[in-house]
Amino acid sequence: MHINSLLDLGWSHFFQSQLDLDLLSTQLPFRVTSVQRNLIECVGFDNDGQLKTLQLSTYPWRNELPEAHPTVGDWLMLALDSESQHGFEPQQLLERKTRIQRKAAGKEAYIQMIAANIDTLFITTSCNEDFSLNRIERYLAIAAESSIHCVLVLTKKDLCDDPDVYIDQIVASHPLLPVELVDATCHESVSALTQWIGQGQTVALVGSSGVGKSTVTNGLKDSFDQATAPIREGDKKGRHTTTSRSLHYLPSGGLLLDTPGMRELQVVDSEAGIQQAFDDISSVAKRCRFADCQHQSEPGCAVMAEVDAGRLDQRRLDNYQKLLAEQLRNNESIAERRQNNRALGRFYKQAQQSAKRFKSKE
Ligand SMILES: Nc1nc2c(ncn2[C@@H]2O[C@H](COP(=O)(O)OP(=O)(O)O)[C@@H](O)[C@H]2O)c(=O)[nH]1
Ligand SMILES: [Mg+2]
Ligand SMILES: [Zn+2]
């Protein structure tokens, strides 16, 4: 299996429709396969229709907000430039169809892109103490914000006496979420996952460190070892078991993104996603007596009535409220930082202007 066209790299009408026809005759779309420090690696077809891997600098984005920087999965339009050493100059980043984002870890209040243009998320957890419905719901909310499909990949079935303990919990609270129980170290077991990775589809694996994301990635790649070469020549296992994210081509016809385990995945800008991931609660909440009901102790609260009747888990309600509060807090701190940056910008501008005035008086 080879990469024959942009469709194999995930190109679609959504991206095509952002471009004028004449623009397509002067610029070439390239897909970002990894971003490391200041280096963007991307893959696409050159003017002769040859598949090409390029490395570009992030320098053109140095003054942009972090969320506007190219991230893995993005589509970049490049133009031929006879003067530049590489021959290709980035022109524009295409609008993202979907995004996986979080509030950057630590004190800095900004949005960090984990990946763009992901079709399906493999929420990966193992049949052991890593398993957490709260964390799974966090991923579901982030995915729902951009309408990304989700599959729960439950690893280490070979190390677990009774995987049903975990599956039953998932089915009880998320009956529509597909669950794949695998032994990531077994090739046959892992290859069952290819049914979720269609031609030209991009799938990202997320989950805590140690749950088997890289093992799954290697399992899917290994069976087709040679065909992954065009995208990442010389790529060997180990490189992506570290700290970076990179996109791998699977000859079964899709693209797979392995991510490093992220200790903190704080939600930001995802109210709609949270409401959708908890749509059972948000639809019941419409029947609460008060429009601004907090579902704590208000009279006529329809949500509390569901909990009392045993139809809704208190845990799930708590997680819903926790995520809503968290994203509100993060939105506010990001808005505040932007405001401060603007105020700082005005301050510098005024300082420059008064310096000019001062000079002209001299
Ligand atoms: N027995 C068994 N071991 C697994 C399974 N999945 C992962 N492992 C092992 O768990 C360790 C961590 O796996 P890794 O893929 O690096 O996890 P990652 O941090 O999510 O990328 C490795 O030693 C794997 O061999 C599984 O399904 N069964
Ligand atoms: Mg890994
Ligand atoms: Zn209520």
Coordinates of C-alpha atoms and ligand atoms in Angstrom, one line a residue:
M1 CA 0.0 0.0 0.0
H2 CA 1.4 3.4 -1.0
I3 CA 0.4 7.0 -0.6
N4 CA -1.0 7.9 -4.0
S5 CA -2.8 11.0 -3.4
L6 CA -3.6 13.7 -0.9
L7 CA -6.7 11.8 0.1
D8 CA -4.5 9.1 1.6
L9 CA -3.0 11.8 3.8
G10 CA -6.4 12.9 5.0
W11 CA -7.2 15.7 2.5
S12 CA -10.9 16.4 2.1
H13 CA -13.5 18.8 0.7
F14 CA -13.4 20.6 4.0
F15 CA -9.8 21.8 3.2
Q16 CA -10.2 22.1 -0.5
S17 CA -13.2 24.4 -0.1
Q18 CA -10.9 26.9 1.7
L19 CA -8.9 27.5 -1.4
D20 CA -9.4 29.3 -4.7
L21 CA -8.7 27.2 -7.7
D22 CA -6.0 29.5 -9.0
L23 CA -4.4 29.3 -5.6
L24 CA -4.2 25.5 -5.9
S25 CA -2.1 25.9 -9.0
T26 CA 0.5 28.0 -7.2
Q27 CA 0.5 26.4 -3.8
L28 CA 0.8 22.9 -2.5
P29 CA -0.9 21.4 0.6
F30 CA 1.4 19.6 3.1
R31 CA 0.3 17.7 6.2
V32 CA 2.2 18.4 9.4
T33 CA 3.5 15.1 10.8
S34 CA 5.4 16.4 13.8
V35 CA 6.5 19.6 15.4
Q36 CA 9.7 19.5 17.4
R37 CA 10.9 22.7 19.1
N38 CA 11.3 25.0 16.2
L39 CA 11.0 22.5 13.4
I40 CA 7.9 21.4 11.5
E41 CA 8.0 18.2 9.6
C42 CA 5.4 17.8 6.9
V43 CA 4.6 15.5 4.0
G44 CA 2.9 16.2 0.7
F45 CA 3.4 16.0 -3.0
D46 CA 5.8 18.3 -4.9
N47 CA 5.1 19.8 -8.4
D48 CA 6.1 16.6 -10.0
G49 CA 3.6 14.6 -8.0
Q50 CA 6.4 13.0 -5.9
L51 CA 5.8 12.3 -2.2
K52 CA 8.1 14.6 -0.2
T53 CA 8.9 15.0 3.4
L54 CA 10.0 18.6 4.3
Q55 CA 11.4 20.3 7.4
L56 CA 10.4 23.9 7.9
S57 CA 11.0 26.5 10.6
T58 CA 8.3 27.7 12.9
Y59 CA 9.8 31.2 12.6
P60 CA 7.0 32.7 10.5
W61 CA 4.6 32.1 13.5
R62 CA 6.9 33.6 16.1
N63 CA 4.5 36.5 16.9
E64 CA 1.3 34.4 16.9
L65 CA -0.6 33.0 19.8
P66 CA 0.6 29.4 20.6
E67 CA -2.8 28.0 19.4
A68 CA -2.2 29.5 16.0
H69 CA 1.2 27.7 15.5
P70 CA 1.2 24.6 13.3
T71 CA 0.5 21.5 15.2
V72 CA 0.6 17.8 14.2
G73 CA -2.2 17.0 11.9
D74 CA -2.5 20.5 10.4
W75 CA -2.6 21.3 6.7
L76 CA -0.1 23.9 5.6
M77 CA -0.1 25.6 2.1
L78 CA 3.4 25.9 0.7
A79 CA 4.6 28.0 -2.2
L80 CA 7.6 27.3 -4.4
D81 CA 10.2 29.8 -3.7
S82 CA 13.3 29.8 -5.9
E83 CA 15.3 31.9 -3.5
S84 CA 14.8 29.9 -0.4
Q85 CA 17.2 27.0 0.3
H86 CA 14.4 24.5 0.7
G87 CA 12.4 25.7 -2.2
F88 CA 9.1 25.8 -0.2
E89 CA 7.8 28.7 1.8
P90 CA 4.7 28.4 4.2
Q91 CA 1.8 30.6 3.1
Q92 CA -1.1 29.7 5.3
L93 CA -2.4 27.3 7.8
L94 CA -5.8 25.9 6.8
E95 CA -8.7 26.1 9.1
R96 CA -8.8 23.1 11.4
K97 CA -11.7 20.6 11.0
T98 CA -11.2 19.3 14.6
R99 CA -8.9 20.1 17.4
I100 CA -7.7 18.4 20.5
Q101 CA -6.6 21.1 22.9
R102 CA -6.0 21.8 26.6
K103 CA -5.0 24.6 28.8
A104 CA -1.2 24.5 28.8
A105 CA 0.1 22.8 31.9
G106 CA 1.5 25.0 34.6
K107 CA 0.8 28.6 35.4
E108 CA 0.9 30.0 31.8
A109 CA -2.7 30.7 30.7
Y110 CA -2.8 29.8 27.1
I111 CA -4.4 27.1 24.9
Q112 CA -2.1 24.4 23.8
M113 CA -3.0 22.4 20.7
I114 CA -2.4 18.7 21.1
A115 CA -3.4 17.8 17.5
A116 CA -5.5 19.0 14.6
N117 CA -7.8 17.4 12.1
I118 CA -8.3 14.1 14.0
D119 CA -11.3 12.1 12.9
T120 CA -11.3 9.4 15.7
L121 CA -9.9 9.4 19.2
F122 CA -8.7 6.1 20.7
I123 CA -9.2 6.8 24.4
T124 CA -6.7 4.3 25.8
T125 CA -6.7 2.9 29.3
S126 CA -5.8 -0.4 30.8
C127 CA -7.7 -3.0 32.8
N128 CA -6.1 -2.0 36.1
E129 CA -5.9 1.0 38.4
D130 CA -5.4 3.4 35.5
F131 CA -9.1 2.9 34.6
S132 CA -11.1 6.0 35.6
L133 CA -14.5 7.0 34.3
N134 CA -13.8 10.6 35.3
R135 CA -10.8 10.7 33.0
I136 CA -12.6 8.9 30.2
E137 CA -15.4 11.5 30.4
R138 CA -12.8 14.3 30.3
Y139 CA -11.6 12.9 26.9
L140 CA -15.1 12.4 25.7
A141 CA -15.9 16.1 26.4
I142 CA -12.8 17.3 24.6
A143 CA -13.6 15.1 21.6
A144 CA -17.3 16.1 21.5
E145 CA -16.3 19.8 21.3
S146 CA -15.1 19.1 17.7
S147 CA -17.4 16.1 16.9
I148 CA -14.5 13.7 17.0
H149 CA -15.6 10.0 17.1
C150 CA -14.3 8.0 20.1
V151 CA -13.4 4.4 20.7
L152 CA -12.4 3.2 24.1
V153 CA -9.3 1.0 23.8
L154 CA -9.0 -1.2 26.9
T155 CA -5.5 -2.7 27.0
K156 CA -3.8 -5.4 29.1
K157 CA -6.6 -7.9 28.9
D158 CA -4.0 -10.6 29.2
L159 CA -3.0 -9.3 32.6
C160 CA -6.6 -9.1 33.9
D161 CA -8.7 -11.9 35.4
D162 CA -12.0 -10.2 34.8
P163 CA -12.1 -7.4 32.2
D164 CA -15.9 -7.4 32.4
V165 CA -15.6 -5.4 35.7
Y166 CA -14.4 -2.5 33.5
I167 CA -16.5 -3.1 30.5
D168 CA -19.7 -3.2 32.5
Q169 CA -18.9 0.2 34.1
I170 CA -18.4 1.7 30.6
V171 CA -21.5 0.2 29.1
A172 CA -23.6 1.3 32.1
S173 CA -22.6 5.0 31.8
H174 CA -21.7 5.2 28.1
P175 CA -23.8 2.6 26.2
L176 CA -23.0 4.1 22.8
L177 CA -19.2 4.2 23.2
P178 CA -17.5 1.4 21.2
V179 CA -15.1 -0.6 23.4
E180 CA -12.2 -2.7 22.1
L181 CA -10.6 -5.0 24.6
V182 CA -7.0 -5.8 23.5
D183 CA -3.7 -7.3 24.4
A184 CA -1.5 -4.6 22.9
T185 CA 1.5 -6.9 22.7
C186 CA -0.4 -9.4 20.5
H187 CA -0.5 -8.6 16.8
E188 CA -3.8 -10.3 16.1
S189 CA -5.5 -8.6 19.0
V190 CA -4.3 -5.1 17.9
S191 CA -5.1 -5.6 14.3
A192 CA -8.8 -5.6 15.3
L193 CA -8.4 -1.9 15.8
T194 CA -7.9 -1.3 12.1
Q195 CA -11.7 -1.5 11.5
W196 CA -11.8 2.0 13.2
I197 CA -9.1 3.5 11.0
G198 CA -10.6 4.0 7.5
Q199 CA -8.8 5.1 4.4
G200 CA -7.5 8.6 4.8
Q201 CA -8.8 8.8 8.4
T202 CA -6.6 10.2 11.1
V203 CA -6.8 8.5 14.5
A204 CA -5.1 9.8 17.7
L205 CA -4.2 7.7 20.7
V206 CA -4.6 9.4 24.1
G207 CA -4.3 8.2 27.6
S208 CA -2.0 8.0 30.6
S209 CA 1.6 7.0 30.4
G210 CA 2.2 3.2 30.4
V211 CA -1.3 2.1 29.2
G212 CA 0.1 0.8 25.9
K213 CA -0.3 3.6 23.3
S214 CA 3.1 3.1 21.7
T215 CA 2.7 -0.6 21.8
V216 CA -0.5 -0.4 19.9
T217 CA 1.1 2.0 17.4
N218 CA 4.1 -0.3 16.9
G219 CA 1.8 -3.3 16.6
L220 CA -0.2 -1.6 13.8
K221 CA 2.9 -0.3 12.1
D222 CA 5.0 -3.4 12.4
S223 CA 2.8 -5.7 10.4
F224 CA 3.2 -3.3 7.5
D225 CA 6.7 -2.1 8.3
Q226 CA 7.9 -1.1 4.9
A227 CA 4.9 0.9 3.9
T228 CA 5.4 3.3 6.9
A229 CA 8.8 4.3 5.4
P230 CA 7.6 6.9 3.0
I231 CA 6.4 9.2 5.7
R232 CA 9.1 8.7 8.3
E233 CA 12.2 7.4 6.7
G234 CA 14.4 5.7 9.2
D235 CA 11.9 5.9 11.9
K236 CA 12.5 3.3 14.5
K237 CA 10.7 2.3 17.6
G238 CA 11.7 4.3 20.6
R239 CA 11.7 7.7 18.9
H240 CA 8.0 8.2 19.5
T241 CA 7.9 6.4 22.9
T242 CA 9.5 9.6 24.2
T243 CA 8.1 13.1 24.4
S244 CA 7.0 14.0 20.9
R245 CA 3.9 13.5 18.9
S246 CA 4.1 12.2 15.4
L247 CA 1.8 11.0 12.7
H248 CA 2.4 7.5 11.2
Y249 CA 1.0 6.1 8.0
L250 CA -0.7 2.8 8.2
P251 CA -0.9 0.8 5.0
S252 CA -4.3 -0.4 6.1
G253 CA -5.2 3.0 4.9
G254 CA -5.1 5.5 7.7
L255 CA -2.9 7.7 9.8
L256 CA -2.2 7.1 13.5
L257 CA -0.9 9.7 16.0
D258 CA 0.7 8.5 19.1
T259 CA 0.9 11.0 21.9
P260 CA 2.9 11.1 25.1
G261 CA 0.9 10.6 28.3
M262 CA -0.2 13.9 29.6
R263 CA -0.5 14.2 33.3
E264 CA -2.8 17.1 33.1
L265 CA -5.4 17.6 30.5
Q266 CA -7.3 20.6 31.7
V267 CA -10.4 21.5 29.6
V268 CA -10.7 24.9 28.1
D269 CA -13.2 26.4 25.7
S270 CA -15.3 23.2 25.7
E271 CA -18.6 24.0 27.2
A272 CA -20.5 22.6 24.2
G273 CA -18.4 19.5 24.3
I274 CA -19.1 19.0 28.0
Q275 CA -22.8 19.5 27.5
Q276 CA -22.8 17.0 24.8
A277 CA -20.7 14.4 26.6
F278 CA -23.2 14.7 29.5
D279 CA -26.3 15.2 27.4
D280 CA -28.3 13.0 29.6
I281 CA -27.8 15.5 32.4
S282 CA -28.2 18.6 30.4
S283 CA -31.5 17.4 28.9
V284 CA -32.9 16.5 32.4
A285 CA -31.7 19.9 33.7
K286 CA -34.2 21.6 31.4
R287 CA -36.9 20.4 33.7
C288 CA -35.3 21.9 36.9
R289 CA -37.6 24.6 38.4
F290 CA -34.9 27.3 38.2
A291 CA -33.2 28.1 35.0
D292 CA -29.9 28.7 36.8
C293 CA -30.3 25.6 39.0
Q294 CA -26.9 24.3 40.3
H295 CA -28.3 20.8 41.0
Q296 CA -27.2 20.9 44.6
S297 CA -30.1 21.5 47.0
E298 CA -32.5 23.6 45.0
P299 CA -36.2 22.7 45.3
G300 CA -37.6 21.2 42.1
C301 CA -34.2 20.0 40.9
A302 CA -34.9 17.4 38.2
V303 CA -31.2 16.3 38.2
M304 CA -31.1 15.6 41.9
A305 CA -34.4 13.6 41.5
E306 CA -32.6 11.4 38.9
V307 CA -29.8 10.8 41.4
D308 CA -32.3 10.0 44.2
A309 CA -34.1 7.6 41.9
G310 CA -30.8 5.8 41.1
R311 CA -30.9 6.6 37.4
L312 CA -27.9 9.0 37.6
D313 CA -24.6 8.4 39.3
Q314 CA -23.6 11.1 41.8
R315 CA -20.1 10.6 40.5
R316 CA -21.1 11.5 37.0
L317 CA -23.0 14.6 38.1
D318 CA -20.0 15.7 40.2
N319 CA -17.6 15.2 37.3
Y320 CA -20.0 17.2 35.0
Q321 CA -20.0 20.1 37.4
K322 CA -16.2 19.8 38.0
L323 CA -15.5 20.0 34.3
L324 CA -17.8 22.9 33.7
A325 CA -16.3 24.8 36.5
E326 CA -12.8 24.0 35.3
Q327 CA -13.3 25.1 31.8
L328 CA -15.0 28.4 33.0
R329 CA -12.0 29.1 35.3
N330 CA -9.5 28.4 32.4
N331 CA -11.4 30.5 29.9
E332 CA -11.4 33.4 32.4
S333 CA -7.6 33.1 33.1
I334 CA -6.9 33.0 29.3
A335 CA -9.2 36.0 28.6
E336 CA -7.4 37.9 31.4
R337 CA -4.0 37.1 30.0
R338 CA -5.0 38.3 26.5
Q339 CA -6.4 41.5 28.1
N340 CA -3.1 42.0 29.9
N341 CA -1.1 41.4 26.7
R342 CA -3.2 44.0 24.9
A343 CA -2.8 46.5 27.7
L344 CA 1.0 45.8 27.6
G345 CA 0.9 46.3 23.9
R346 CA -0.8 49.6 24.3
F347 CA 1.7 50.6 26.9
Y348 CA 4.7 49.8 24.6
K349 CA 3.0 51.7 21.7
Q350 CA 2.5 54.8 23.9
A351 CA 6.0 54.6 25.2
Q352 CA 7.3 54.4 21.6
Q353 CA 5.1 57.3 20.5
S354 CA 6.2 59.5 23.4
A355 CA 9.8 58.6 22.7
K356 CA 9.3 59.7 19.1
R357 CA 7.7 63.0 20.2
F358 CA 10.6 63.5 22.5
K359 CA 13.0 62.9 19.7
S360 CA 11.3 65.3 17.3
K361 CA 11.5 68.0 19.9
E362 CA 15.2 67.7 20.1
Ligands
LIG1 N1 1.0 -7.7 28.8 C1 0.7 -6.5 28.2 N2 1.6 -5.5 28.3 C2 1.3 -4.4 27.7 C3 0.0 -4.1 27.1 N3 0.0 -2.9 26.6 C4 1.2 -2.3 27.0 N4 1.9 -3.2 27.7 C5 3.3 -3.0 28.3 O1 3.2 -1.8 29.1 C6 4.4 -1.0 29.0 C7 4.1 0.4 28.6 O2 3.6 0.4 27.2 P1 3.7 1.7 26.3 O3 3.2 1.3 25.0 O4 5.1 2.2 26.3 O5 2.7 2.7 27.0 P2 2.5 4.2 26.6 O6 3.2 5.1 27.6 O7 1.0 4.4 26.7 O8 3.0 4.5 25.2 C8 5.3 -1.8 28.0 O9 6.2 -2.5 28.7 C9 4.3 -2.6 27.2 O10 4.9 -3.8 26.7 C10 -0.9 -5.2 27.0 O11 -2.0 -5.1 26.5 N5 -0.5 -6.4 27.6
MG2 MG 4.3 6.0 24.5
ZN3 ZN -31.3 21.2 39.0

